[in-house]
């Protein structure tokens, strides 16, 4: 009886060895197909002022909007038959990096497989320079928020968009009396847009410092995304270096993107992540390379 048992076990072991994959072989992963997509961030991702007077217009969001005028990332992914389910827009106007972790928690509770992040303009758009979020604090907050997403949705992916160039907004609106009126009455981004016609050395230096802070935030985003690994994609400063015009800005505040501006962001960011559509699932726990981060383009 013992000899029979040993013989049977030996035969089973040989059979398992014969069927085992060769050493070093890798499992073919399923193509990326998120079921739930979520937009995280501030008023830009919320579509604020993109369709009406001081309204949140989620349908016009560059990320998850479904309005045909925008051709959002979601619409493009759906056309490519990638998104298999629904979307949720969790971006909140006025949010700063301090609010990102809470948005991530809500995305995890909604079982989001793919999230877009665009946040940081409000960390710089404060009433005084001294109140701008320090770069180290901003970086820590974003890193902690993305760590929450990884823990809650380990197979998910993250797209991180750079913060737009606030000085570009000043450049294209400073000679427009209507824009200046909105900026003054609404106290919109005073660190950059206060005294817009001033050419004093102090005001020019202030604008340069605020722009530098935004560039530093974007560099922090690149570092955090690289540390996250191949399941995170940074846009390489694509949004930051866009030469927005007044035709891309809401006529209700000359600050937020209108539908055309949202469409431009959608187009540029989609181009930075669309290779995910054809590659296998690369989400893992190893750090990856998001590629070189272009230096910010100078504002002329």
XYZ file of C-alpha atoms in Angstrom:
300
model
C 0.000 0.000 0.000
C 2.826 2.400 0.888
C 4.610 1.643 -2.385
C 1.396 2.357 -4.330
C 0.922 5.703 -2.579
C 4.494 6.777 -3.198
C 4.236 5.807 -6.852
C 1.028 7.816 -7.249
C 2.525 10.909 -5.614
C 5.627 10.624 -7.765
C 3.486 10.456 -10.895
C 1.430 13.487 -9.803
C 4.573 15.501 -9.154
C 5.899 14.613 -12.589
C 2.602 15.654 -14.191
C 2.593 19.010 -12.398
C 6.187 19.609 -13.463
C 5.293 18.873 -17.063
C 2.455 21.421 -16.982
C 4.369 24.119 -15.066
C 5.340 27.240 -17.066
C 9.014 27.519 -17.952
C 11.256 29.476 -15.604
C 11.068 33.195 -16.241
C 7.776 32.984 -18.120
C 5.316 35.798 -17.409
C 1.563 35.699 -17.270
C -0.163 37.536 -20.077
C -2.166 40.281 -18.407
C -5.589 41.370 -19.481
C -5.820 44.647 -21.455
C -6.562 47.712 -19.380
C -10.312 48.167 -19.082
C -11.431 50.402 -16.199
C -15.004 50.006 -15.015
C -15.270 53.246 -13.017
C -13.429 56.472 -13.885
C -13.238 59.360 -11.397
C -12.182 62.998 -11.712
C -10.351 64.437 -8.699
C -9.194 67.983 -8.144
C -10.485 71.529 -8.049
C -12.739 73.776 -10.102
C -11.000 73.016 -13.389
C -11.872 69.314 -13.280
C -15.320 70.189 -11.941
C -15.966 72.225 -15.099
C -16.707 75.364 -13.092
C -18.006 78.270 -15.223
C -17.752 76.183 -18.394
C -21.477 76.315 -19.166
C -23.097 79.022 -17.071
C -22.785 81.839 -14.593
C -20.787 80.503 -11.621
C -22.035 76.960 -12.115
C -20.271 73.631 -11.731
C -20.579 72.001 -15.153
C -19.408 68.414 -14.736
C -20.628 67.589 -18.235
C -17.904 69.914 -19.606
C -15.068 68.478 -17.518
C -11.920 67.600 -19.475
C -11.784 64.382 -17.465
C -15.200 62.753 -17.087
C -17.519 65.098 -18.987
C -19.891 63.687 -21.555
C -20.744 66.819 -23.547
C -19.735 66.473 -27.223
C -18.224 69.966 -27.294
C -15.435 68.904 -24.931
C -14.477 65.411 -26.113
C -13.219 64.569 -22.644
C -10.846 61.776 -21.737
C -13.900 59.696 -20.835
C -15.565 60.266 -24.219
C -12.328 59.388 -26.006
C -11.822 56.257 -23.896
C -15.417 55.217 -24.515
C -14.978 55.691 -28.262
C -11.907 53.450 -28.062
C -14.036 50.861 -26.234
C -11.817 51.045 -23.145
C -14.077 52.345 -20.380
C -16.419 49.539 -19.476
C -18.663 51.299 -16.986
C -19.474 54.619 -15.378
C -17.858 57.882 -14.284
C -18.017 60.032 -11.184
C -16.782 63.607 -10.828
C -15.495 64.161 -7.289
C -13.624 67.408 -8.003
C -14.714 70.335 -5.834
C -14.213 74.027 -6.681
C -11.818 75.700 -4.281
C -10.065 72.479 -3.320
C -6.365 72.492 -2.460
C -3.892 69.669 -2.017
C -5.215 69.318 1.548
C -8.534 68.073 0.146
C -7.131 65.454 -2.214
C -6.986 62.598 0.293
C -10.689 62.978 1.036
C -11.513 62.873 -2.654
C -9.377 59.756 -3.055
C -11.239 58.080 -0.190
C -14.516 58.764 -1.984
C -13.077 57.430 -5.245
C -12.021 54.241 -3.491
C -15.480 53.865 -1.971
C -16.918 54.171 -5.491
C -14.490 51.470 -6.652
C -12.768 53.718 -9.186
C -10.251 51.903 -11.400
C -8.899 55.038 -13.055
C -8.612 58.529 -11.575
C -7.412 61.811 -13.013
C -5.851 64.413 -10.740
C -5.509 68.129 -11.421
C -4.976 70.128 -8.263
C -2.724 72.921 -7.052
C -3.895 76.214 -8.559
C -5.690 77.050 -5.320
C -2.536 76.274 -3.339
C -0.969 79.239 -5.138
C -4.062 81.428 -5.647
C -4.342 82.815 -2.135
C -4.671 86.300 -0.706
C -0.964 86.727 0.005
C 2.244 85.022 -1.075
C 3.103 83.931 2.452
C -0.060 81.815 2.475
C 0.892 79.717 -0.564
C 1.294 76.046 0.297
C 4.988 75.174 0.782
C 6.252 72.828 -1.921
C 7.249 70.130 0.575
C 3.784 70.187 2.128
C 2.123 70.058 -1.279
C 4.271 67.085 -2.324
C 3.595 65.206 0.912
C -0.163 65.698 0.627
C -0.296 64.449 -2.954
C 1.940 61.471 -2.160
C -0.198 60.502 0.833
C -3.380 60.803 -1.211
C -2.049 58.584 -3.984
C -0.822 56.078 -1.405
C -4.416 55.839 -0.183
C -5.560 55.096 -3.710
C -2.931 52.409 -4.165
C -3.901 50.774 -0.866
C -7.601 50.877 -1.655
C -7.447 50.094 -5.384
C -4.105 48.324 -5.969
C -4.949 47.541 -9.575
C -6.025 51.091 -10.423
C -4.271 53.719 -12.487
C -3.701 57.435 -11.986
C -3.275 60.249 -14.481
C -1.780 63.446 -13.064
C -2.189 66.667 -15.031
C 0.114 69.619 -14.472
C -1.222 72.886 -13.086
C -1.815 75.534 -15.775
C 0.549 78.499 -16.036
C -1.168 81.217 -14.004
C 1.097 83.871 -15.429
C -0.193 83.016 -18.888
C -3.682 83.956 -17.663
C -2.368 87.322 -16.508
C -0.564 87.821 -19.800
C -3.614 87.304 -22.006
C -6.088 89.151 -19.779
C -4.193 92.128 -18.376
C -5.141 94.416 -21.289
C -8.806 93.357 -21.243
C -10.859 95.730 -19.104
C -13.653 93.185 -18.651
C -11.212 90.541 -17.435
C -9.586 92.997 -15.054
C -13.014 93.900 -13.712
C -13.881 90.274 -12.949
C -10.497 89.671 -11.342
C -10.893 92.706 -9.091
C -14.525 92.186 -8.051
C -14.127 88.457 -7.528
C -10.678 88.772 -5.965
C -9.565 86.016 -8.313
C -6.079 84.649 -7.662
C -4.722 87.858 -6.137
C -1.191 86.496 -5.781
C -0.957 86.564 -9.563
C -3.750 88.833 -10.794
C -3.762 91.716 -8.305
C -2.755 95.062 -9.856
C -2.673 93.473 -13.337
C -1.577 96.617 -15.188
C 1.282 97.421 -12.843
C 4.766 97.265 -14.308
C 6.549 97.958 -11.033
C 9.570 95.841 -10.174
C 7.799 94.542 -7.064
C 4.699 93.380 -8.938
C 6.690 91.774 -11.718
C 8.806 89.930 -9.165
C 5.665 88.778 -7.340
C 4.214 87.272 -10.510
C 7.490 85.517 -11.259
C 7.603 84.025 -7.753
C 4.054 82.710 -8.019
C 4.803 81.196 -11.408
C 7.930 79.589 -9.972
C 5.872 78.111 -7.140
C 3.464 76.529 -9.632
C 6.430 75.139 -11.592
C 7.775 73.678 -8.341
C 4.390 72.079 -7.638
C 4.481 70.488 -11.068
C 7.976 69.160 -10.433
C 6.647 67.657 -7.195
C 3.826 65.984 -9.130
C 6.367 64.426 -11.485
C 8.340 63.024 -8.546
C 5.294 61.607 -6.803
C 4.016 59.990 -9.984
C 7.414 58.471 -10.779
C 7.610 57.023 -7.267
C 4.119 55.559 -7.640
C 5.279 53.449 -10.563
C 4.035 52.543 -14.046
C 0.410 52.739 -12.916
C 0.786 56.531 -12.707
C 1.253 58.866 -15.649
C 2.274 62.536 -15.376
C 1.563 64.772 -18.346
C 5.133 66.061 -18.566
C 3.986 69.672 -18.013
C 1.782 69.515 -21.105
C -1.053 71.527 -19.527
C 1.372 74.003 -17.933
C 3.003 74.926 -21.215
C -0.200 75.373 -23.222
C -0.533 78.836 -24.732
C -4.121 79.421 -23.693
C -5.911 82.368 -25.283
C -8.949 84.349 -24.143
C -10.943 82.067 -26.434
C -10.218 79.244 -23.995
C -11.407 81.158 -20.912
C -14.840 81.496 -19.367
C -16.448 84.829 -20.166
C -17.816 84.864 -16.596
C -14.449 85.177 -14.850
C -11.610 85.049 -17.432
C -9.885 82.501 -15.239
C -11.492 79.074 -15.600
C -11.457 77.165 -18.902
C -14.612 77.352 -20.983
C -15.712 74.372 -23.090
C -12.975 75.118 -25.632
C -10.379 75.298 -22.874
C -11.620 72.054 -21.360
C -11.415 70.438 -24.790
C -7.808 71.568 -25.180
C -6.874 70.040 -21.817
C -8.666 66.811 -22.737
C -6.863 66.616 -26.072
C -3.400 67.251 -24.655
C -3.740 64.957 -21.650
C -5.297 62.123 -23.645
C -2.325 62.181 -25.975
C -0.089 61.562 -22.949
C -1.946 58.458 -21.750
C -3.452 56.794 -24.803
C -0.638 54.217 -25.056
C -2.266 52.637 -21.991
C -5.033 51.563 -24.382
C -2.877 48.981 -26.122
C -0.426 47.844 -23.462
C -1.106 45.139 -20.916
C -1.812 45.931 -17.295
C 1.388 47.248 -15.755
C 0.014 48.234 -12.364
C 2.354 46.813 -9.721
C 4.260 47.808 -6.627
C 7.521 48.698 -8.354
C 8.601 52.217 -9.127
C 8.547 53.186 -12.776
C 9.777 55.897 -15.056
C 7.300 58.423 -16.398
C 9.902 59.755 -18.805
C 11.710 63.072 -18.841
C 9.820 66.106 -17.606
C 10.168 69.012 -20.030
C 11.244 72.329 -18.549
C 8.452 74.916 -18.303
C 8.149 77.087 -21.376
C 8.920 80.751 -20.778
C 6.121 83.276 -20.943
C 6.881 85.939 -23.460
